[in-house]
Amino acid sequence: FYCERRIVMENGWNRGSQKSEYIADIPPQRKLKPQDFIPPLNTEQENELFGEFLYKQSSNAFTKPMPNAKPINIIWIEGAGCGGEWQSFLATESFKNINWIYCDGITAQQGDDAYGKIVSIVKAKQKYILIVSGAIPTANNGNSIIAARHHGRTVSAHELIARLALDAQKVIALGTCACYGGIAAAAPNLNECIPVSKAVKCKELINIYGCPVEAWAMQMLFTALDNNLPIETDKLGLPLFYNKKTLHQSCGKRGFFEKHKFAKEAGQSECMFELGCKGSVSSCCCGEFQPNCITCGGICIGCCGENFPDKAEVKR
Amino acid sequence: MSSIKIEGEKIILNPIPRAHGHMEVTAELTGGIISTARISGLHYRGIAEKMKGRPLSTVPQLVSRCCGNCSISHLSAATKAQEHLCRFTASLPRAALRELLVMISVIMGHLQHFYLDILPDYIAVENTEYCPDSRFDERIKRKLLEHREQFIASISETWWNIGLITGKRTHGQGIYFGGGFTEITPNKIFAINKIINTLQETVKLMISDTYLLSERYDDYFLIGEGNTNFIDFGFPQDKQISNLYCTARGKSPIRSFDAISSNITIDDTRSWLCISTSNTTHLPTEEMHLDFTKPNAYSSLFSAGYNSMPYEMGALARQQLIGTVQIGVSAMDRIIATAYEANLLCSKLNELTQLITSGKMNTASLNRDISGVGIGISPTCAGSVIHIVKAQKGLVRNYNIISPCHWNLAPKDKYNNPSPLETALVGIEAPDIQTAQIQIIRTVRSFAPCIYCGG
């Protein structure tokens, strides 16, 4: 595999027009600061964040187990995301055992009714899984994206996610933004976004990359959660169902590459390598599932990669 | 019992799920009437600012990642801006393919908006067991839920078929400079036909469900009027196929850059964003940065206006400007307009499909050393997105995105003009805070809010 990649790099990668000469114009990403980690809260801070409610909760449906099932409590909080992961989730089959505590696309309540659902599950020390889509904004103490307001105090997405991650059984970072920063952390990064792995402390972190996460990966993830199956991961928190092959290895246009037949424009049937395709360095499984960006005649921009988008610019 | 927080007579709603992005509504109830309302967009990432310094060719795919729901519309607007910059006209089949993708995404947006965002406000869905003021009997409720499930079950297949053309369901690559580019093969025509059939069937259900909703909740015909100023930039945007659907009258279509830059105004008085413009034109802006200490600011969205006047966009605005149907202005009328427009668009899909196969997909290449200013407009389900690009030697110098949320959900401008949503909320009569909350939230969702598009 490495040998193959080296050959690709030597023979073709530098031959095409892929030099990133204009990268110099984009300022470098900011370095991590110590305050990016929110330390465990003391009692006073905890009360401030999850303090008493003035009114009794209206509904307790979320804590009620469904018949004949062991529901998995899931809290899905969006950071600096785009809702793309939710669209991918909609393309999956339905799941029976999932009990949505909070999800931007599902929750019927709003305001304190909705926030109270999160609070009560944490206070009752029930088990839950935290899903985070989008990067974590840290500018202005995280207040560039505000997730809730409680007793007149703003609760930033950063502090809410950091607090929920402490007690969560596992934290799932959905999408390239959550895993690596992605487009949200691209320069000039006005709201200073960082990936979930650098913003929270948790028992177990699973990174599911993709911009957005492909529906098949979403299906695998939620099927595992739905059936209470373990999700095996490597040292970087990447699930093993990502087989680490590059798109190039399983690309349907590989034959054209071997015969040195390259397309001159997007939409043609030949290999897109000379147009700046990132398939040879994109360690995603896109090639094994159809449809994908290549089958429609497009050019891979490496959206699953750690370097996306600043260090993975494609010149066409 | 409700858990609404009362601070005097204040209602603060945050978080608001099903609004596509973080937002907050603050309203004050005085003597049974909502006297003030404030909408805050709290979801800022600065996507347009991120485009600065990047080569033009990479911009459409990156900037479309602004919003996961309206991704295809942003992609379309970004490529149109580049074509305008290069003074290039896309060939008919390629332009038709682009408009077809936008239309399909708008219809999908309307359906998702109705079944996933609006319906849970009126009936208790799935296991949430939460719906105050539910007026349906069991039989009708079951029917509505059945239709909702039918729609959710069809999403997977529809997105898969769209993926054949765009590569991915969201943030796909279906459109480059010069329009849609996919080679149209029989299996793709088959996929398009399947999409059309599924959408037409689902839209029929949506129309009957909208009728049921409007019949049972007829008091919402008197709630959420807004400022009744409407604006739209035409649908479809492409001149070559404008006969398929009426372009709106009134303040549109505005096509030249001069008309846009001299008439569309953007205002940052109540926004945390600080915008600097050049002396000669409003657009594109020179620079944006966040300042959370700005006095009187309460939103990360700036407000867009036509000659400094706030206007409403969206399905209702388009129907009002066309004037083909007698339709009022209220929260319920917005839902009806959504269903009506989805049906109208569905009836045009077959004609558009024929145009795709009417000629050869010709080639188009972007001039890599181009300099100048370009503008691209594309419809979404909540209005129109406008992309303005200023390029210098093939690199982006300035980039602006003006989205429906900058019109509909904006903060007040420097003349203290409220946005359409703030106007719609003020004056709602409610005997108690709980009723006020329900009416506020139903009015907010009738605007199809999408804060992600704000950048």
PDB file of N, CA, C and O in Angstrom, chain B residues 198-249:
ATOM      1  N   THR B 198     -41.428   9.827  -7.155  1.00  0.00           N
ATOM      2  CA  THR B 198     -41.510   9.814  -5.688  1.00  0.00           C
ATOM      3  C   THR B 198     -41.934  11.180  -5.169  1.00  0.00           C
ATOM      4  O   THR B 198     -42.794  11.285  -4.283  1.00  0.00           O
ATOM      5  N   LEU B 199     -41.308  12.235  -5.722  1.00  0.00           N
ATOM      6  CA  LEU B 199     -41.629  13.576  -5.246  1.00  0.00           C
ATOM      7  C   LEU B 199     -43.087  13.926  -5.529  1.00  0.00           C
ATOM      8  O   LEU B 199     -43.779  14.482  -4.675  1.00  0.00           O
ATOM      9  N   GLN B 200     -43.548  13.580  -6.736  1.00  0.00           N
ATOM     10  CA  GLN B 200     -44.941  13.915  -7.082  1.00  0.00           C
ATOM     11  C   GLN B 200     -45.931  13.227  -6.158  1.00  0.00           C
ATOM     12  O   GLN B 200     -46.903  13.832  -5.703  1.00  0.00           O
ATOM     13  N   GLU B 201     -45.644  11.960  -5.863  1.00  0.00           N
ATOM     14  CA  GLU B 201     -46.540  11.232  -4.951  1.00  0.00           C
ATOM     15  C   GLU B 201     -46.536  11.862  -3.555  1.00  0.00           C
ATOM     16  O   GLU B 201     -47.588  12.041  -2.937  1.00  0.00           O
ATOM     17  N   THR B 202     -45.343  12.183  -3.071  1.00  0.00           N
ATOM     18  CA  THR B 202     -45.246  12.720  -1.707  1.00  0.00           C
ATOM     19  C   THR B 202     -45.857  14.113  -1.615  1.00  0.00           C
ATOM     20  O   THR B 202     -46.472  14.457  -0.602  1.00  0.00           O
ATOM     21  N   VAL B 203     -45.678  14.906  -2.680  1.00  0.00           N
ATOM     22  CA  VAL B 203     -46.242  16.262  -2.658  1.00  0.00           C
ATOM     23  C   VAL B 203     -47.770  16.209  -2.622  1.00  0.00           C
ATOM     24  O   VAL B 203     -48.408  17.032  -1.958  1.00  0.00           O
ATOM     25  N   LYS B 204     -48.351  15.210  -3.299  1.00  0.00           N
ATOM     26  CA  LYS B 204     -49.814  15.052  -3.237  1.00  0.00           C
ATOM     27  C   LYS B 204     -50.268  14.843  -1.798  1.00  0.00           C
ATOM     28  O   LYS B 204     -51.263  15.420  -1.340  1.00  0.00           O
ATOM     29  N   LEU B 205     -49.517  13.999  -1.081  1.00  0.00           N
ATOM     30  CA  LEU B 205     -49.847  13.765   0.335  1.00  0.00           C
ATOM     31  C   LEU B 205     -49.703  15.050   1.129  1.00  0.00           C
ATOM     32  O   LEU B 205     -50.527  15.373   1.991  1.00  0.00           O
ATOM     33  N   MET B 206     -48.639  15.790   0.808  1.00  0.00           N
ATOM     34  CA  MET B 206     -48.367  17.033   1.541  1.00  0.00           C
ATOM     35  C   MET B 206     -49.515  18.030   1.353  1.00  0.00           C
ATOM     36  O   MET B 206     -49.912  18.712   2.301  1.00  0.00           O
ATOM     37  N   ILE B 207     -50.056  18.074   0.137  1.00  0.00           N
ATOM     38  CA  ILE B 207     -51.152  19.016  -0.124  1.00  0.00           C
ATOM     39  C   ILE B 207     -52.383  18.655   0.706  1.00  0.00           C
ATOM     40  O   ILE B 207     -52.989  19.512   1.346  1.00  0.00           O
ATOM     41  N   SER B 208     -52.710  17.350   0.736  1.00  0.00           N
ATOM     42  CA  SER B 208     -53.884  16.961   1.522  1.00  0.00           C
ATOM     43  C   SER B 208     -53.645  17.200   3.012  1.00  0.00           C
ATOM     44  O   SER B 208     -54.542  17.614   3.741  1.00  0.00           O
ATOM     45  N   ASP B 209     -52.400  16.973   3.460  1.00  0.00           N
ATOM     46  CA  ASP B 209     -52.085  17.197   4.880  1.00  0.00           C
ATOM     47  C   ASP B 209     -52.126  18.683   5.226  1.00  0.00           C
ATOM     48  O   ASP B 209     -52.562  19.056   6.312  1.00  0.00           O
ATOM     49  N   THR B 210     -51.673  19.509   4.275  1.00  0.00           N
ATOM     50  CA  THR B 210     -51.719  20.961   4.497  1.00  0.00           C
ATOM     51  C   THR B 210     -53.166  21.426   4.623  1.00  0.00           C
ATOM     52  O   THR B 210     -53.489  22.285   5.445  1.00  0.00           O
ATOM     53  N   TYR B 211     -54.026  20.816   3.800  1.00  0.00           N
ATOM     54  CA  TYR B 211     -55.445  21.175   3.848  1.00  0.00           C
ATOM     55  C   TYR B 211     -56.029  20.853   5.225  1.00  0.00           C
ATOM     56  O   TYR B 211     -56.721  21.668   5.834  1.00  0.00           O
ATOM     57  N   LEU B 212     -55.700  19.640   5.720  1.00  0.00           N
ATOM     58  CA  LEU B 212     -56.181  19.243   7.051  1.00  0.00           C
ATOM     59  C   LEU B 212     -55.693  20.208   8.126  1.00  0.00           C
ATOM     60  O   LEU B 212     -56.442  20.615   9.012  1.00  0.00           O
ATOM     61  N   LEU B 213     -54.429  20.563   8.004  1.00  0.00           N
ATOM     62  CA  LEU B 213     -53.817  21.453   8.995  1.00  0.00           C
ATOM     63  C   LEU B 213     -54.484  22.822   8.989  1.00  0.00           C
ATOM     64  O   LEU B 213     -54.835  23.368  10.035  1.00  0.00           O
ATOM     65  N   SER B 214     -54.692  23.344   7.777  1.00  0.00           N
ATOM     66  CA  SER B 214     -55.250  24.704   7.685  1.00  0.00           C
ATOM     67  C   SER B 214     -56.705  24.729   8.130  1.00  0.00           C
ATOM     68  O   SER B 214     -57.195  25.730   8.644  1.00  0.00           O
ATOM     69  N   GLU B 215     -57.406  23.592   7.930  1.00  0.00           N
ATOM     70  CA  GLU B 215     -58.807  23.524   8.335  1.00  0.00           C
ATOM     71  C   GLU B 215     -58.931  23.534   9.865  1.00  0.00           C
ATOM     72  O   GLU B 215     -59.772  24.218  10.430  1.00  0.00           O
ATOM     73  N   ARG B 216     -58.049  22.785  10.520  1.00  0.00           N
ATOM     74  CA  ARG B 216     -58.140  22.636  11.969  1.00  0.00           C
ATOM     75  C   ARG B 216     -57.516  23.817  12.715  1.00  0.00           C
ATOM     76  O   ARG B 216     -57.887  24.124  13.828  1.00  0.00           O
ATOM     77  N   TYR B 217     -56.553  24.443  12.086  1.00  0.00           N
ATOM     78  CA  TYR B 217     -55.861  25.567  12.751  1.00  0.00           C
ATOM     79  C   TYR B 217     -56.121  26.859  11.984  1.00  0.00           C
ATOM     80  O   TYR B 217     -55.199  27.574  11.627  1.00  0.00           O
ATOM     81  N   ASP B 218     -57.409  27.152  11.723  1.00  0.00           N
ATOM     82  CA  ASP B 218     -57.704  28.320  10.898  1.00  0.00           C
ATOM     83  C   ASP B 218     -57.407  29.643  11.606  1.00  0.00           C
ATOM     84  O   ASP B 218     -57.324  30.681  10.963  1.00  0.00           O
ATOM     85  N   ASP B 219     -57.218  29.604  12.941  1.00  0.00           N
ATOM     86  CA  ASP B 219     -56.857  30.849  13.627  1.00  0.00           C
ATOM     87  C   ASP B 219     -55.457  31.326  13.240  1.00  0.00           C
ATOM     88  O   ASP B 219     -55.135  32.501  13.424  1.00  0.00           O
ATOM     89  N   TYR B 220     -54.637  30.421  12.681  1.00  0.00           N
ATOM     90  CA  TYR B 220     -53.287  30.841  12.267  1.00  0.00           C
ATOM     91  C   TYR B 220     -53.295  31.607  10.939  1.00  0.00           C
ATOM     92  O   TYR B 220     -52.249  32.014  10.464  1.00  0.00           O
ATOM     93  N   PHE B 221     -54.492  31.767  10.349  1.00  0.00           N
ATOM     94  CA  PHE B 221     -54.606  32.658   9.193  1.00  0.00           C
ATOM     95  C   PHE B 221     -54.566  34.128   9.640  1.00  0.00           C
ATOM     96  O   PHE B 221     -54.477  35.023   8.820  1.00  0.00           O
ATOM     97  N   LEU B 222     -54.715  34.329  10.945  1.00  0.00           N
ATOM     98  CA  LEU B 222     -54.728  35.703  11.478  1.00  0.00           C
ATOM     99  C   LEU B 222     -53.467  36.015  12.283  1.00  0.00           C
ATOM    100  O   LEU B 222     -53.353  37.062  12.894  1.00  0.00           O
ATOM    101  N   ILE B 223     -52.525  35.088  12.271  1.00  0.00           N
ATOM    102  CA  ILE B 223     -51.313  35.264  13.086  1.00  0.00           C
ATOM    103  C   ILE B 223     -50.090  35.308  12.169  1.00  0.00           C
ATOM    104  O   ILE B 223     -50.013  34.561  11.194  1.00  0.00           O
ATOM    105  N   GLY B 224     -49.143  36.165  12.509  1.00  0.00           N
ATOM    106  CA  GLY B 224     -47.856  36.179  11.796  1.00  0.00           C
ATOM    107  C   GLY B 224     -47.905  36.818  10.432  1.00  0.00           C
ATOM    108  O   GLY B 224     -47.459  36.239   9.448  1.00  0.00           O
ATOM    109  N   GLU B 225     -48.438  38.040  10.379  1.00  0.00           N
ATOM    110  CA  GLU B 225     -48.613  38.666   9.064  1.00  0.00           C
ATOM    111  C   GLU B 225     -47.291  39.122   8.448  1.00  0.00           C
ATOM    112  O   GLU B 225     -47.101  39.059   7.246  1.00  0.00           O
ATOM    113  N   GLY B 226     -46.381  39.623   9.246  1.00  0.00           N
ATOM    114  CA  GLY B 226     -45.117  40.125   8.694  1.00  0.00           C
ATOM    115  C   GLY B 226     -45.286  41.516   8.131  1.00  0.00           C
ATOM    116  O   GLY B 226     -46.301  42.177   8.339  1.00  0.00           O
ATOM    117  N   ASN B 227     -44.270  41.974   7.383  1.00  0.00           N
ATOM    118  CA  ASN B 227     -44.324  43.359   6.911  1.00  0.00           C
ATOM    119  C   ASN B 227     -44.935  43.500   5.512  1.00  0.00           C
ATOM    120  O   ASN B 227     -45.013  44.601   4.981  1.00  0.00           O
ATOM    121  N   THR B 228     -45.335  42.391   4.924  1.00  0.00           N
ATOM    122  CA  THR B 228     -45.991  42.329   3.597  1.00  0.00           C
ATOM    123  C   THR B 228     -45.211  43.032   2.477  1.00  0.00           C
ATOM    124  O   THR B 228     -45.773  43.416   1.472  1.00  0.00           O
ATOM    125  N   ASN B 229     -43.930  43.191   2.651  1.00  0.00           N
ATOM    126  CA  ASN B 229     -43.069  43.594   1.531  1.00  0.00           C
ATOM    127  C   ASN B 229     -42.426  42.320   1.008  1.00  0.00           C
ATOM    128  O   ASN B 229     -41.803  41.596   1.773  1.00  0.00           O
ATOM    129  N   PHE B 230     -42.572  42.063  -0.266  1.00  0.00           N
ATOM    130  CA  PHE B 230     -42.038  40.801  -0.783  1.00  0.00           C
ATOM    131  C   PHE B 230     -40.994  41.053  -1.847  1.00  0.00           C
ATOM    132  O   PHE B 230     -41.099  41.989  -2.634  1.00  0.00           O
ATOM    133  N   ILE B 231     -40.009  40.189  -1.856  1.00  0.00           N
ATOM    134  CA  ILE B 231     -38.958  40.299  -2.876  1.00  0.00           C
ATOM    135  C   ILE B 231     -38.569  38.900  -3.323  1.00  0.00           C
ATOM    136  O   ILE B 231     -38.638  37.947  -2.545  1.00  0.00           O
ATOM    137  N   ASP B 232     -38.215  38.799  -4.571  1.00  0.00           N
ATOM    138  CA  ASP B 232     -37.707  37.530  -5.077  1.00  0.00           C
ATOM    139  C   ASP B 232     -36.879  37.810  -6.314  1.00  0.00           C
ATOM    140  O   ASP B 232     -37.037  38.852  -6.940  1.00  0.00           O
ATOM    141  N   PHE B 233     -36.010  36.905  -6.653  1.00  0.00           N
ATOM    142  CA  PHE B 233     -35.123  37.141  -7.789  1.00  0.00           C
ATOM    143  C   PHE B 233     -35.388  36.172  -8.936  1.00  0.00           C
ATOM    144  O   PHE B 233     -34.556  35.989  -9.802  1.00  0.00           O
ATOM    145  N   GLY B 234     -36.566  35.546  -8.924  1.00  0.00           N
ATOM    146  CA  GLY B 234     -36.923  34.683 -10.046  1.00  0.00           C
ATOM    147  C   GLY B 234     -36.596  33.227  -9.803  1.00  0.00           C
ATOM    148  O   GLY B 234     -35.646  32.894  -9.131  1.00  0.00           O
ATOM    149  N   PHE B 235     -37.430  32.372 -10.362  1.00  0.00           N
ATOM    150  CA  PHE B 235     -37.237  30.932 -10.188  1.00  0.00           C
ATOM    151  C   PHE B 235     -37.795  30.254 -11.432  1.00  0.00           C
ATOM    152  O   PHE B 235     -38.977  30.323 -11.652  1.00  0.00           O
ATOM    153  N   PRO B 236     -37.062  29.638 -12.287  1.00  0.00           N
ATOM    154  CA  PRO B 236     -35.618  29.458 -12.186  1.00  0.00           C
ATOM    155  C   PRO B 236     -34.873  30.727 -12.559  1.00  0.00           C
ATOM    156  O   PRO B 236     -35.435  31.618 -13.182  1.00  0.00           O
ATOM    157  N   GLN B 237     -33.601  30.766 -12.203  1.00  0.00           N
ATOM    158  CA  GLN B 237     -32.825  31.969 -12.412  1.00  0.00           C
ATOM    159  C   GLN B 237     -32.321  32.082 -13.848  1.00  0.00           C
ATOM    160  O   GLN B 237     -32.014  33.155 -14.314  1.00  0.00           O
ATOM    161  N   ASP B 238     -32.225  30.954 -14.525  1.00  0.00           N
ATOM    162  CA  ASP B 238     -31.615  30.978 -15.845  1.00  0.00           C
ATOM    163  C   ASP B 238     -32.565  31.539 -16.895  1.00  0.00           C
ATOM    164  O   ASP B 238     -33.692  31.082 -17.020  1.00  0.00           O
ATOM    165  N   LYS B 239     -32.103  32.529 -17.669  1.00  0.00           N
ATOM    166  CA  LYS B 239     -32.946  33.170 -18.675  1.00  0.00           C
ATOM    167  C   LYS B 239     -33.456  32.166 -19.707  1.00  0.00           C
ATOM    168  O   LYS B 239     -34.574  32.246 -20.171  1.00  0.00           O
ATOM    169  N   GLN B 240     -32.591  31.189 -20.050  1.00  0.00           N
ATOM    170  CA  GLN B 240     -32.915  30.276 -21.141  1.00  0.00           C
ATOM    171  C   GLN B 240     -34.140  29.415 -20.857  1.00  0.00           C
ATOM    172  O   GLN B 240     -34.802  28.957 -21.767  1.00  0.00           O
ATOM    173  N   ILE B 241     -34.415  29.171 -19.596  1.00  0.00           N
ATOM    174  CA  ILE B 241     -35.546  28.301 -19.275  1.00  0.00           C
ATOM    175  C   ILE B 241     -36.563  29.027 -18.411  1.00  0.00           C
ATOM    176  O   ILE B 241     -37.330  28.409 -17.691  1.00  0.00           O
ATOM    177  N   SER B 242     -36.587  30.345 -18.526  1.00  0.00           N
ATOM    178  CA  SER B 242     -37.479  31.113 -17.655  1.00  0.00           C
ATOM    179  C   SER B 242     -38.949  30.896 -18.002  1.00  0.00           C
ATOM    180  O   SER B 242     -39.823  31.210 -17.205  1.00  0.00           O
ATOM    181  N   ASN B 243     -39.222  30.336 -19.187  1.00  0.00           N
ATOM    182  CA  ASN B 243     -40.618  30.096 -19.537  1.00  0.00           C
ATOM    183  C   ASN B 243     -41.244  28.981 -18.712  1.00  0.00           C
ATOM    184  O   ASN B 243     -42.452  28.828 -18.669  1.00  0.00           O
ATOM    185  N   LEU B 244     -40.408  28.164 -18.056  1.00  0.00           N
ATOM    186  CA  LEU B 244     -40.936  27.033 -17.305  1.00  0.00           C
ATOM    187  C   LEU B 244     -41.671  27.470 -16.039  1.00  0.00           C
ATOM    188  O   LEU B 244     -42.523  26.793 -15.538  1.00  0.00           O
ATOM    189  N   TYR B 245     -41.289  28.567 -15.511  1.00  0.00           N
ATOM    190  CA  TYR B 245     -41.884  28.992 -14.256  1.00  0.00           C
ATOM    191  C   TYR B 245     -41.841  30.508 -14.260  1.00  0.00           C
ATOM    192  O   TYR B 245     -40.883  31.102 -14.710  1.00  0.00           O
ATOM    193  N   CYS B 246     -42.868  31.132 -13.773  1.00  0.00           N
ATOM    194  CA  CYS B 246     -42.917  32.594 -13.851  1.00  0.00           C
ATOM    195  C   CYS B 246     -41.799  33.200 -13.029  1.00  0.00           C
ATOM    196  O   CYS B 246     -41.591  32.813 -11.891  1.00  0.00           O
ATOM    197  N   THR B 247     -41.107  34.158 -13.602  1.00  0.00           N
ATOM    198  CA  THR B 247     -40.198  34.939 -12.776  1.00  0.00           C
ATOM    199  C   THR B 247     -41.059  35.977 -12.061  1.00  0.00           C
ATOM    200  O   THR B 247     -42.007  36.503 -12.621  1.00  0.00           O
ATOM    201  N   ALA B 248     -40.670  36.227 -10.864  1.00  0.00           N
ATOM    202  CA  ALA B 248     -41.508  37.092 -10.050  1.00  0.00           C
ATOM    203  C   ALA B 248     -41.503  38.517 -10.577  1.00  0.00           C
ATOM    204  O   ALA B 248     -40.527  38.980 -11.147  1.00  0.00           O
ATOM    205  N   ARG B 249     -42.616  39.184 -10.368  1.00  0.00           N
ATOM    206  CA  ARG B 249     -42.690  40.588 -10.786  1.00  0.00           C
ATOM    207  C   ARG B 249     -42.151  41.471  -9.656  1.00  0.00           C
ATOM    208  O   ARG B 249     -41.486  41.005  -8.761  1.00  0.00           O
TER     209      ARG B 249
END
